[in-house]
Structure formats: structure tokens, C-alpha cells
Short mmCIF file of C-alpha atoms in Angstrom, two decimals:
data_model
loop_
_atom_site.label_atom_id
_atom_site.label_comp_id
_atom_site.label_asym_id
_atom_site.label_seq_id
_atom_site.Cartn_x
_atom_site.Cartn_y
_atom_site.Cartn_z
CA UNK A 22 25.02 -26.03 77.55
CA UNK A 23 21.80 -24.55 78.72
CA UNK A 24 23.24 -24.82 82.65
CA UNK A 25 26.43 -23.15 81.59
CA UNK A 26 24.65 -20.39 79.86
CA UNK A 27 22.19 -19.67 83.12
CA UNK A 28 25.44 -19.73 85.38
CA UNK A 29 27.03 -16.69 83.25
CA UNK A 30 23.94 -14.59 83.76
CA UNK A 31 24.35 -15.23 87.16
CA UNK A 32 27.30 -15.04 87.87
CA UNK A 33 27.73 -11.41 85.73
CA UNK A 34 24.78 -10.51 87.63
CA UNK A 35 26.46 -11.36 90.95
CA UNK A 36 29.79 -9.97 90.16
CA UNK A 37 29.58 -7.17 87.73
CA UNK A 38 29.33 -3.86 88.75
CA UNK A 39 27.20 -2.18 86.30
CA UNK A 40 25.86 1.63 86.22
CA UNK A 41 23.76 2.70 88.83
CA UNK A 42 20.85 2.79 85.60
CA UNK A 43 19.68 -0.69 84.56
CA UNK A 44 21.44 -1.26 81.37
CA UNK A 45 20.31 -2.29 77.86
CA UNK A 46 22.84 -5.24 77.72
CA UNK A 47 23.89 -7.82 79.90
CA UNK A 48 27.31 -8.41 80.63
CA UNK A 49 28.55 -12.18 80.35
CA UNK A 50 32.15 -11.98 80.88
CA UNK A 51 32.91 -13.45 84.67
CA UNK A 52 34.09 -10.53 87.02
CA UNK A 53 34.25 -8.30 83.75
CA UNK A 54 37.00 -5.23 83.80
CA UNK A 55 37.16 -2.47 81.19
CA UNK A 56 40.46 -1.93 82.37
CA UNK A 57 42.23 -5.43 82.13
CA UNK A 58 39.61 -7.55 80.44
CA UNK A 59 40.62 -9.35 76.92
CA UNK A 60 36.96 -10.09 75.93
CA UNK A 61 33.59 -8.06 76.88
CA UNK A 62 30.22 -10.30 75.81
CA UNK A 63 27.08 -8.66 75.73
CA UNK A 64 23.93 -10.13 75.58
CA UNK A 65 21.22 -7.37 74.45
CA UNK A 66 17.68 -8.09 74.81
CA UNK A 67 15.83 -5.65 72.34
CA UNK A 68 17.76 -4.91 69.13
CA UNK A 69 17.23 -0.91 68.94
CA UNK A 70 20.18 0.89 67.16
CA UNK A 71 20.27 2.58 70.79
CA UNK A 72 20.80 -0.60 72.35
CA UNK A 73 23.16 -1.94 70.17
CA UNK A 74 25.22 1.46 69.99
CA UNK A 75 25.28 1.47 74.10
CA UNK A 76 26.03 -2.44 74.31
CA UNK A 77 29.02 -1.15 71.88
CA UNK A 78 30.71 1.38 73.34
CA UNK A 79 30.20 1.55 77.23
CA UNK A 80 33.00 1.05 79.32
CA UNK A 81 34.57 -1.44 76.05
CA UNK A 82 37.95 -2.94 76.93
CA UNK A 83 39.00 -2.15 73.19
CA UNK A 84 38.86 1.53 73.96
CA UNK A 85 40.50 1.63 77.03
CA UNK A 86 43.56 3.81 76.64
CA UNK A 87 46.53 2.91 79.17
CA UNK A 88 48.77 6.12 77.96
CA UNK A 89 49.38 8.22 81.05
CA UNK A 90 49.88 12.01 81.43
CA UNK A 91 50.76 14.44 84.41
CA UNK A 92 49.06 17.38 83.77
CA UNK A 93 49.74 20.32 85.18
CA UNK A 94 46.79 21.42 87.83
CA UNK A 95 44.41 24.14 87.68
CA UNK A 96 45.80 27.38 89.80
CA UNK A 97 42.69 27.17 91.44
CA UNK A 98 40.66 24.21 93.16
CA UNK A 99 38.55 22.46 91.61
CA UNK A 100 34.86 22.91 92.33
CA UNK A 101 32.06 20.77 91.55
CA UNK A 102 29.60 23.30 91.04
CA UNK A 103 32.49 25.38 88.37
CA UNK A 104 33.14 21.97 86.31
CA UNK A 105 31.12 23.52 83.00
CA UNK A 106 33.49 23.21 80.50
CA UNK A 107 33.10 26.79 80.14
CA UNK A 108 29.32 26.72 79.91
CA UNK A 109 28.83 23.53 77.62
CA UNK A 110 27.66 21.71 81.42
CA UNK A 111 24.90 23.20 83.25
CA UNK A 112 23.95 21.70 86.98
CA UNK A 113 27.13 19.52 87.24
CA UNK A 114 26.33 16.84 89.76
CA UNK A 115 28.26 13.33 91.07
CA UNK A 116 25.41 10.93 90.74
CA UNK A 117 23.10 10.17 88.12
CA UNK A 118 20.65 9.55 90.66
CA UNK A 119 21.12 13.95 91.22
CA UNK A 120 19.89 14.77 88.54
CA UNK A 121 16.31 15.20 87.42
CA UNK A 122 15.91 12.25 84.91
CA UNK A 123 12.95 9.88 85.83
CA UNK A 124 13.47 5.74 86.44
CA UNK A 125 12.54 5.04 82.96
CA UNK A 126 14.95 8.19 81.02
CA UNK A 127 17.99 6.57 83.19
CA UNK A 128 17.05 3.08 82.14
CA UNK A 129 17.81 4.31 78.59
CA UNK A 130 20.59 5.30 78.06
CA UNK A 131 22.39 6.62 75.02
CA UNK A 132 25.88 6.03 73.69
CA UNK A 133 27.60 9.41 72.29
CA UNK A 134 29.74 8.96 70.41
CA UNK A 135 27.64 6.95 67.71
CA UNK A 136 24.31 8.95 68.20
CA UNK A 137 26.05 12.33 67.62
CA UNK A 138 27.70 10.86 64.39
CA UNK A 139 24.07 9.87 63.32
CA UNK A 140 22.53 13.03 64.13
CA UNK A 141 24.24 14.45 61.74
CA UNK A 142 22.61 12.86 59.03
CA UNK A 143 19.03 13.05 60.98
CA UNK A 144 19.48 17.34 61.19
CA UNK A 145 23.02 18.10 58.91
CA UNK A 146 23.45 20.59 62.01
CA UNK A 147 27.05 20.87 63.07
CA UNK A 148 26.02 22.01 66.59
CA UNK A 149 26.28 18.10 68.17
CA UNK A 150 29.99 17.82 66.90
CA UNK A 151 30.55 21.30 67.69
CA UNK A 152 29.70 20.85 71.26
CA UNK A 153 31.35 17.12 71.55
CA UNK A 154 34.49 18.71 69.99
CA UNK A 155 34.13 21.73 72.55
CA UNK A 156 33.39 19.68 75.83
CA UNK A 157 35.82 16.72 74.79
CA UNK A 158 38.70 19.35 73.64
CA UNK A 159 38.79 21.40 77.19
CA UNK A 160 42.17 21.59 78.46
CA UNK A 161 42.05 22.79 81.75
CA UNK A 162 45.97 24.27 82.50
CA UNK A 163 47.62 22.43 80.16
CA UNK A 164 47.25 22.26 76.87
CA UNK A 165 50.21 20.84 75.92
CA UNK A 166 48.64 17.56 76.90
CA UNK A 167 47.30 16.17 73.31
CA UNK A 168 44.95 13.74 74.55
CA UNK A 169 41.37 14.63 75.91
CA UNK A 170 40.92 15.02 79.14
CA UNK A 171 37.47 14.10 79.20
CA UNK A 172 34.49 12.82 77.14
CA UNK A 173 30.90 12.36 77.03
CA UNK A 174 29.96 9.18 76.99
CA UNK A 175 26.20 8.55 77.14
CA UNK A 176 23.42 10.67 77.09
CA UNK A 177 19.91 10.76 77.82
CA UNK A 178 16.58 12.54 76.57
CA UNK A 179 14.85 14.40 80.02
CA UNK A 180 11.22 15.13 79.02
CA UNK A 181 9.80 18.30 80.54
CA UNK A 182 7.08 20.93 80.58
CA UNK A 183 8.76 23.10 77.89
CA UNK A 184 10.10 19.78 75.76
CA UNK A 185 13.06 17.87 76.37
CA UNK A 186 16.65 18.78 77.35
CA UNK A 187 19.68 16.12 77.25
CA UNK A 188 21.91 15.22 80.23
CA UNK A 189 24.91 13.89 79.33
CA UNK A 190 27.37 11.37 81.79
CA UNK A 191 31.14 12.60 81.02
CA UNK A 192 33.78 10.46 82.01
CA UNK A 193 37.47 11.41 82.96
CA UNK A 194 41.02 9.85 81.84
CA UNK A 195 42.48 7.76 84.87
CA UNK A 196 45.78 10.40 84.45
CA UNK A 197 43.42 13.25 85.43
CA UNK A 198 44.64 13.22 89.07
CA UNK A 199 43.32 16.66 90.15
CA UNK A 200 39.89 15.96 90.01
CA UNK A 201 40.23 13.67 92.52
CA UNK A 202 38.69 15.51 95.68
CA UNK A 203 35.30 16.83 93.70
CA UNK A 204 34.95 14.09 91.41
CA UNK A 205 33.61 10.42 92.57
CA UNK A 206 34.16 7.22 90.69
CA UNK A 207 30.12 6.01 91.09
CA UNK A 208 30.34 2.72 90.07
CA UNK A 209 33.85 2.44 91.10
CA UNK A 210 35.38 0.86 87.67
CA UNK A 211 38.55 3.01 88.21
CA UNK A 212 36.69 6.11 85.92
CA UNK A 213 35.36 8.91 87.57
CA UNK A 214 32.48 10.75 85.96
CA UNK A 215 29.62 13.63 86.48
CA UNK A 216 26.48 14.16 85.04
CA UNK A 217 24.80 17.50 83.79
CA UNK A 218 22.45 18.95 81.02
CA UNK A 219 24.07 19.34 78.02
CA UNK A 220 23.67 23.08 76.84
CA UNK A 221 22.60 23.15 72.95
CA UNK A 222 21.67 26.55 72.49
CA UNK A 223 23.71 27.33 69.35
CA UNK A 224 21.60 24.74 67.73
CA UNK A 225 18.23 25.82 65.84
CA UNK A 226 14.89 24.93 67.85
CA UNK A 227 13.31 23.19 65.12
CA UNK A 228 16.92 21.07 64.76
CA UNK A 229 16.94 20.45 68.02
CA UNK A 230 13.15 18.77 67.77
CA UNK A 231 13.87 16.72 64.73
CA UNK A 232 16.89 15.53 66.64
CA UNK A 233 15.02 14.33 69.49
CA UNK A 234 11.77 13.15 67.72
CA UNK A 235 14.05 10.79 65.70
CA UNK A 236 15.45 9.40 68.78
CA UNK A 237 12.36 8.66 70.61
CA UNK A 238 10.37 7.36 67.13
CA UNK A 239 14.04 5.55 65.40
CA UNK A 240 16.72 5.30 67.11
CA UNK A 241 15.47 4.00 70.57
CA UNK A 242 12.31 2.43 69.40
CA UNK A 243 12.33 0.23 66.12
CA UNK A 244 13.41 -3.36 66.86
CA UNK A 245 15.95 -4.77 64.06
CA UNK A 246 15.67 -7.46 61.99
CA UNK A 247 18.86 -10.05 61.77
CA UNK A 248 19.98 -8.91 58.34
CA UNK A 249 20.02 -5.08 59.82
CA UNK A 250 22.15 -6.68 63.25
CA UNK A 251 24.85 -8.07 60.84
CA UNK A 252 24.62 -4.58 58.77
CA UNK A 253 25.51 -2.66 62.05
CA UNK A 254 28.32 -4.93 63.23
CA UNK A 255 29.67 -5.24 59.56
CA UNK A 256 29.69 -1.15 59.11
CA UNK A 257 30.56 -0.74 63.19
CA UNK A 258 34.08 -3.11 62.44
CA UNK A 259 34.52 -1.34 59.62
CA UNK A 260 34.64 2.20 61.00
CA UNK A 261 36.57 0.94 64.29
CA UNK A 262 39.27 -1.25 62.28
CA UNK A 263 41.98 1.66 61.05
CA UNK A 264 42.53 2.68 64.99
CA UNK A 265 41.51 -1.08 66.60
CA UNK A 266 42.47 -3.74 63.62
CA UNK A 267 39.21 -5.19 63.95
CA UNK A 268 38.04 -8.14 62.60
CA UNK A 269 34.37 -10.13 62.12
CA UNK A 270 35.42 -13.42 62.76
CA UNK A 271 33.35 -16.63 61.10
CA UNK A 272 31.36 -18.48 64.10
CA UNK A 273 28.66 -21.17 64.25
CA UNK A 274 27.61 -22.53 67.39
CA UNK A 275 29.57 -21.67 70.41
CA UNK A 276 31.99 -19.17 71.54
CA UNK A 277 34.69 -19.77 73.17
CA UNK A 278 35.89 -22.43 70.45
CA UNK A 279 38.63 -24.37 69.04
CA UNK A 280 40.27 -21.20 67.45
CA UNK A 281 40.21 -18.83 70.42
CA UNK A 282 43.05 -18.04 72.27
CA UNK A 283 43.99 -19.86 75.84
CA UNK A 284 44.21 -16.43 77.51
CA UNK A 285 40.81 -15.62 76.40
CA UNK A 286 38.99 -18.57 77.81
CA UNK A 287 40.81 -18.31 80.81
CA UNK A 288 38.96 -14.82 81.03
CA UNK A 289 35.74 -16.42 80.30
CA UNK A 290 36.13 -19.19 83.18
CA UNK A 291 34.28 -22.05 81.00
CA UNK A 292 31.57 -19.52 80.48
CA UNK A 293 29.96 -20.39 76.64
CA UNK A 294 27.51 -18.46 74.83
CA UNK A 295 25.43 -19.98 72.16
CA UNK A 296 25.07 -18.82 68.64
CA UNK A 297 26.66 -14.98 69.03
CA UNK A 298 25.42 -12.97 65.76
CA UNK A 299 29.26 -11.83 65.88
CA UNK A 300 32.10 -12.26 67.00
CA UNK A 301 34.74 -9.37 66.24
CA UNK A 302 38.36 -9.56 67.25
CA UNK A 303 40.79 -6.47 67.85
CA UNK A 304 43.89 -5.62 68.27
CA UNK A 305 44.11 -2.22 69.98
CA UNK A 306 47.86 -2.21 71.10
CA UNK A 307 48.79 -3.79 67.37
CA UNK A 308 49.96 -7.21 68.99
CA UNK A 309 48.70 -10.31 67.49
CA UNK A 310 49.41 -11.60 70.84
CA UNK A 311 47.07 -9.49 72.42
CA UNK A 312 43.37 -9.69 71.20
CA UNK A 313 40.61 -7.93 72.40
CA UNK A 314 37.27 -9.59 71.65
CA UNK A 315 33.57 -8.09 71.56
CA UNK A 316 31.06 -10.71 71.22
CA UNK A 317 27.37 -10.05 70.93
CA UNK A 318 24.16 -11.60 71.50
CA UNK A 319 21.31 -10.28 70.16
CA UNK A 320 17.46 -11.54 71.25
CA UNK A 321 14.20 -10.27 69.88
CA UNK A 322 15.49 -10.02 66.65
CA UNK A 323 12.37 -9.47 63.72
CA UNK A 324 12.21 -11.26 60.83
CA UNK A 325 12.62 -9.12 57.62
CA UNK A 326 9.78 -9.63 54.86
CA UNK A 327 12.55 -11.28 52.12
CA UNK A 328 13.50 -13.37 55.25
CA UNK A 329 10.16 -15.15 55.55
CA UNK A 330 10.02 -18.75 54.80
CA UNK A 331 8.89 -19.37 51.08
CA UNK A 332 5.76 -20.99 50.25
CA UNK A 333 5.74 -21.12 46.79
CA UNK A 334 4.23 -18.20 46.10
CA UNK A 335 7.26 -16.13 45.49
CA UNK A 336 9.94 -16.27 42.51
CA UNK A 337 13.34 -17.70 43.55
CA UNK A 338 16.50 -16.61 42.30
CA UNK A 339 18.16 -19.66 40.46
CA UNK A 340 20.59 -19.96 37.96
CA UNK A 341 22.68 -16.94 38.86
CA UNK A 342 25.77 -15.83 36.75
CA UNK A 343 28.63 -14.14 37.49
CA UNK A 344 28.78 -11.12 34.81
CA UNK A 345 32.93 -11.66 33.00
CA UNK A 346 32.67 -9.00 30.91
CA UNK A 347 34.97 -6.29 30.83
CA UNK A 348 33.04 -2.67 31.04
CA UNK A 349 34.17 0.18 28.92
CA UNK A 350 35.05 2.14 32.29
CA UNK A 351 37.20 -0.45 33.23
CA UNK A 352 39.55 -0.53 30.04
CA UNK A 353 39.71 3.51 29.90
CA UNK A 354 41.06 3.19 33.86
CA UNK A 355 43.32 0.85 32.71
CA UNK A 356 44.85 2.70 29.80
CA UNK A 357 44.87 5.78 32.34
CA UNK A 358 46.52 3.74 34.58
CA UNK A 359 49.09 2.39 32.69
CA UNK A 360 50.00 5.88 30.58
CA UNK A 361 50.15 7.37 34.44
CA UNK A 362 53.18 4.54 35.15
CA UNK A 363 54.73 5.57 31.65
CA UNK A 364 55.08 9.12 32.71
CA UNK A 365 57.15 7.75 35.86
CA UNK A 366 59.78 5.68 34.43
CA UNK A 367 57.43 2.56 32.75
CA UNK A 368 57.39 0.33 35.99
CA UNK A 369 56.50 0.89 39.48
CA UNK A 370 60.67 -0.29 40.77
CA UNK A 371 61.38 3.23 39.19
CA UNK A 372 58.78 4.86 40.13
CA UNK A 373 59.07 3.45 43.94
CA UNK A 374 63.07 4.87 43.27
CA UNK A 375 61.96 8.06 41.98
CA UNK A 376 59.99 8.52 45.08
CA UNK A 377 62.43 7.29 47.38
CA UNK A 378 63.27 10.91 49.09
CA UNK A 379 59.73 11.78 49.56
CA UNK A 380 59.53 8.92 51.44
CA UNK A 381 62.02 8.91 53.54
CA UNK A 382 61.42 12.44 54.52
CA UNK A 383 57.79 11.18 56.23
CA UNK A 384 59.37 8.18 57.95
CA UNK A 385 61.82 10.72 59.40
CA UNK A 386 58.65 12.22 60.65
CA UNK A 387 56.72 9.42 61.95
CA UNK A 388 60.10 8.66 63.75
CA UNK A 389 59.98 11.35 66.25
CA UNK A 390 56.35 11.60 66.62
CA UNK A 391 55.03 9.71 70.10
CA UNK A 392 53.67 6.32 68.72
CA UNK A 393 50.11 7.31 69.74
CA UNK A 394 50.03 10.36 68.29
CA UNK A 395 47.68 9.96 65.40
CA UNK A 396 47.54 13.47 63.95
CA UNK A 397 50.51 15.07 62.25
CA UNK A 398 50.36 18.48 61.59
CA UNK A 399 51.61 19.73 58.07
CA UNK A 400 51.96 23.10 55.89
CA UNK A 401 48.94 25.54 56.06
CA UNK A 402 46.61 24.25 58.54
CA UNK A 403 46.80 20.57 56.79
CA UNK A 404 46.63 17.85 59.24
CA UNK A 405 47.49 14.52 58.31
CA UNK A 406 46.62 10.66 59.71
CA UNK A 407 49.16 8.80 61.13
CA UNK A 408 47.94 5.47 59.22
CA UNK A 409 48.18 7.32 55.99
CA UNK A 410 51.66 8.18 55.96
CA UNK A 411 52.79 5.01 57.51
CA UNK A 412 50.37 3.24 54.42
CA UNK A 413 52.01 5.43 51.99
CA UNK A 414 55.48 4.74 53.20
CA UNK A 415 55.28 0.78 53.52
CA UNK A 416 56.10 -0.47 50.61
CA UNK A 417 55.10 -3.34 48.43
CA UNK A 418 51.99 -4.84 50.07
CA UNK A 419 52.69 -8.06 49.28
CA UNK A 420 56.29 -8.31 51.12
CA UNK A 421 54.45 -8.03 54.39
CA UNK A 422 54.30 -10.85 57.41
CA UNK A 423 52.06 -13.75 56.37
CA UNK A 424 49.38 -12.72 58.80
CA UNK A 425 49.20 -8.87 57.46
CA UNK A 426 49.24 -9.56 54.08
CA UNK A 427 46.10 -9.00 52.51
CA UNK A 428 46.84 -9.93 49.05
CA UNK A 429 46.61 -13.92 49.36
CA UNK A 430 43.25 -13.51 51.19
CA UNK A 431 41.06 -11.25 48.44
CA UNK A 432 42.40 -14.00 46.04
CA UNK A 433 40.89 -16.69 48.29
CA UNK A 434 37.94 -14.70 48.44
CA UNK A 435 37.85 -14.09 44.65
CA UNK A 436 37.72 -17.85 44.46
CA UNK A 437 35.18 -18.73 46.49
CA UNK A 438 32.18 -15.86 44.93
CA UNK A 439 33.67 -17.74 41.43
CA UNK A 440 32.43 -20.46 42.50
CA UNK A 441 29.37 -19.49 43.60
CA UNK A 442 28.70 -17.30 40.68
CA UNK A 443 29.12 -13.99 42.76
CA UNK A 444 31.27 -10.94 41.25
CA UNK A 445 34.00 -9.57 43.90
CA UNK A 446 33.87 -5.71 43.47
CA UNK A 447 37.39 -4.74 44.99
CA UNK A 448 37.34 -0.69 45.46
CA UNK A 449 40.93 0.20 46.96
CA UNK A 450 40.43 3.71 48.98
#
């Protein structure tokens, strides 16, 4: 096992083409493609949240968007130099190794997307989404093109003589053809990108400082413990499941095993990892038949204080019950609940029939909209989620297939915590 394990990190190391920066993660998946690849496993060495994040999100197969476009090209051509995103990119260059970031800032790299959703809570300043949205939402010539043309990926923190600034590596969609002459693909993985310093001048200097304090002190510094690892992946499936239909799969041992599918190993060439802290299955396209999987494994975790071994000296939990009784919250929802069902016809068959127009009106709409079109726009400036109006218009949840169903499997679950004398706390949302 151990043989088979050295081999992969070889043989990535041999194969892969990685970023022209060292990265936090190692890849393990034989002659890995973000492209065509149906698993990506990372082996990261140091748990940081920036680690973690970037091991996450770079150049992941389950993002990978095959939708084309044809644009319609600028009037003008293209020039390097003029690729600002109408001022939001300062110094626009081809080549990380261009810009002024030293061997260590390139060797730590950022991941975007999750950082500027963080920062948010670090500074509650708007001015990171504001520019993402901004940069991300430029539409060259053509706006009627939905999708984005391009997006920051990763950033990183540039330390100078007057504080820090943040360069930024923005990649392009494959469709975005007339880029072509001014733009390089640097690690030629079929994406071309550019770097350049990220212009945040519409957000406050002392924001701006708590931002990047955090990141050097939190975010990029303090090492995880195990429980915190399983946290992130948990909340990380979570968030990516209503777009990807993610899953965290149950694994002990080895992955590939019994359960995975032949296509998959055949991507892994015999390649086995042992003891992954997860395991996460998507599928991006919506086929069952096509899974993409992100497995990770994580090194240098830290042992929590409640995770140290007990000596004795400590109190254990024993004898644990499951609380049965029935809160006073719980029988006023009900009674709401039920007087709610009176006032539409006494049982939900009527009400379902009473609703039946409504209903059919928004599949009439999801029918003509472009199946990847996500955002539906409605009545005064309202814009509504795809996955919302096809949830409210499905039906009774427990007439779907076997394997969408989710009814039988909370019951399974409700069985087991009984069991163990744990109380399920189902909150529909």
C-alpha cells in the first residue's frame, strides 16, 4: 500500500502540470485534467483554511463548465496593456512570474472565491463583492452573453513599503476566442489567464488592514485540528450541493473501494490513497452516471483539547438520553400548521389542486428558459433561482426515483440517533 501511495506522488509529480507557483496541495490523480477528469485528489500538507480553500477550488473538475458561447468581438483589438476591466486591473501582465510578488507571496496562494465570501464577515465591507461582481460581470461587446466571461480565481497578499496591495490571477472561459493573440494559456491546461493588482480603492483604509491582517494572522496561518477539517468539508458540501449535488460519502480505509464506480478507477490507474478525511461525490451535469469526485488528504492535522486521550482526570459523558418530549413551540406550529391546511380545502390533494395554475404557469417558464440558466428574472427587479421554482413545482417528494428520494433516508437516519440516544433536529428551509 505504502509503494502504491509513493508511486502516485510521483507519478502526479512527473505528469501534472501544476502553476508556475509551488502549490499548497498535491495533486494525486494520474495525468490529472480539469477539463475531462472524473475525480481530482488532493493531498494538502498544512491544514490552513487557505490551504484547504485553494486545494478546493483551483482548476476543480466539478466546476468546469463545458457550455460554449460565440461572442461577438471587441471593435477594437485587444491589448494587453488595456485589459483593466475598466480600471478594476492595474499592470495587467501574462505571467505570474511579471509581476512583483516575491518566491514566498507566489508560493501562497489564495482561492477567491471563498476568501472574499469570508471577508465579509472579517470587515462587513461590501467593497470585495463589489469588485468580484464588477471584474467577473465585464462584458466586453456583448452583453447578451449571460455567462461571465472571466473570473478571479486566486489571489495573493504583495507586501510593500507603504503596506500590502493584492494581485489577483483571472482566468478566461475556453469560448472567449478573441483573447487569443494577447492572452497566453501559462500552464497550458486549456485556460488562459493574466495577472494584475487588484484595485480596492472604494474600500476604507482601515478595512482594507483588518482584511489583510486577518489573512496573514487566520486565514493563512493557524493549522486546523481534525474536528475543524470535517467542519469545513461538511459546511463546503453543503454550500456547493444546490448547483453540484454533492455528497460526503462514508469511507474508512482506502479510496478507490468496493463502491466506486469502474470509470473512476480507471481514472485513478490503481492509484490508492489511504485514510482520505473525505470523500465527496458530485454530480455537476445531474447524471447519476456521471460523478465527479473530490477527495482530500489532509496531514499536519492538530489535535483539539476535547480530542486528547483521557486519563481519568476528566468527566465522561455516559448515560445519555434522547429528550421525547414534545415542546410547547412545537404543538403551537402544529396547530398553526394544521389551521393553515384548513383554510385551503382541509388536505394538501386540494390544496396541491387549488394551486394547480400557479404551477403550471412557472413550469411554462422553466420550459423555455436555457437549462443552465439559473436566474429567472420576475416582476419589479425580483430575481428568482432556478432550483426554487423547479422545488416548488415538483410535487410530492416522496413520488420521486428511489435514488432522489430523500424521505426513506432521514427515516433511516432517525433510526439510527434512536438508537444511540441522539435527537434528529430536521429544519426544512
Amino acid at each position: 500500500m505504502m509503494k502504491s501511495m509513493i508511486t502516485a506522488a510521483l507519478f502526479a509529480i512527473l505528469t501534472t502540470r501544476g502553476f508556475a507557483a509551488p502549490a499548497p496541495y498535491e495533486e494525486l490523480v494520474p495525468k490529472f485534467n480539469r477539463k475531462k477528469s472524473n475525480a481530482m485528489v488532493r493531498r494538502v500538507f498544512e491544514p490552513t483554511r487557505a490551504n484547504l480553500d485553494y486545494a478546493a477550488y483551483t482548476a476543480n473538475p466539478i466546476w468546469y463548465e463545458k457550455k460554449k458561447f460565440k461572442p461577438k468581438a471587441p471593435k477594437d483589438k485587444v491589448v494587453l496593456s488595456e485589459i483593466t476591466f475598466g480600471g478594476l486591473l492595474e499592470n495587467p501582465c501574462n505571467s505570474i512570474d511579471e509581476t512583483p510578488l516575491t518566491k514566498e507571496e507566489k508560493a501562497n496562494p489564495l482561492a477567491w472565491e471563498p476568501l472574499k465570501k469570508a471577508l465579509w464577515e472579517v470587515v462587513k465591507d461590501p467593497g470585495f463583492q463589489l469588485v468580484t461582481g464588477n471584474l467577473n460581470g465585464y462584458k466586453w461587446n456583448d452583453p447578451e452573453v449571460y455567462e461571465a466571461y472571466q473570473q478571479i480565481v486566486a489571489a495573493y497578499l504583495h507586501e510593500t513599503d507603504d503596506g500590502a496591495e493584492m494581485w489577483v490571477r483571472v482566468e478566461f472561459r475556453p469560448w472567449v476566442k478573441f483573447i487569443k493573440k494577447t492572452v497566453t494559456d501559462e500552464n497550458d491546461d486549456g485556460i488562459r489567464e493574466i495577472y494584475g493588482r487588484l484595485s480596492l480603492e472604494r474600500i476604507e483604509p482601515e478595512n482594507r488592514r483588518k482584511a489583510f491582517e486577518w489573512i496573514r494572522e487566520e486565514y493563512m496561518a493557524r493549522v486546523l485540528t481534525r474536528q475543524e477539517v470535517i467542519d469545513w468539508i461538511t459546511e463546503l458540501a453543503s454550500y456547493w450541493y444546490p448547483t453540484k449535488n454533492t455528497d460526503i460519502l462514508e469511507n474508512e480505509g482506502t479510496w478507490p473501494d468496493e463502491h466506486t464506480e469502474r470509470k473512476v478507477k480507471r481514472t485513478m490507474r490503481k492509484v490508492t490513497v489511504e485514510d482520505p478525511i473525505a470523500v465527496v461525490r458530485g454530480r455537476p451535469t445531474g447524471d447519476i452516471k456521471k460523478p465527479v469526485y473530490n477527495v482530500y488528504v489532509v496531514e499536519g492535522l492538530k489535535k483539539a483539547e476535547s480530542d486528547e486521550e483521557d486519563t481519568g482526570g476528566g468527566t465522561a459523558i455516559e448515560n445519555k438520553k434522547r429528550d421525547t418530549t414534545v415542546s410547547k413551540n412545537f404543538k403551537t406550529n402544529n396547530a398553526r400548521f394544521a389551521k393553515e391546511l384548513k383554510n385551503h380545502g382541509g388536505d394538501y390533494e386540494e390544496w396541491a389542486e387549488s394551486a394547480a395554475k400557479h404551477v403550471e404557469a412557472q413550469k411554462a417558464v422553466l420550459e423555455k428558459l436555457p437549462e443552465e440558466q439559473m436566474g429567472i428574472e420576475g416582476k419589479d427587479d425580483w430575481v428568482f433561482f432556478r432550483k426554487s421554482l423547479e422545488y416548488s413545482t415538483g410535487g410530492d417528494l416522496a413520488d420521486q426515483p428511489k435514488d432522489k428520494n430523500p424521505i426513506p433516508h432521514l427515516k433511516d437516519l432517525k433510526a439510527y440517533l434512536d438508537k444511540h440516544e441522539v435527537n434528529l433536529l430536521f429544519v426544512p428551509i
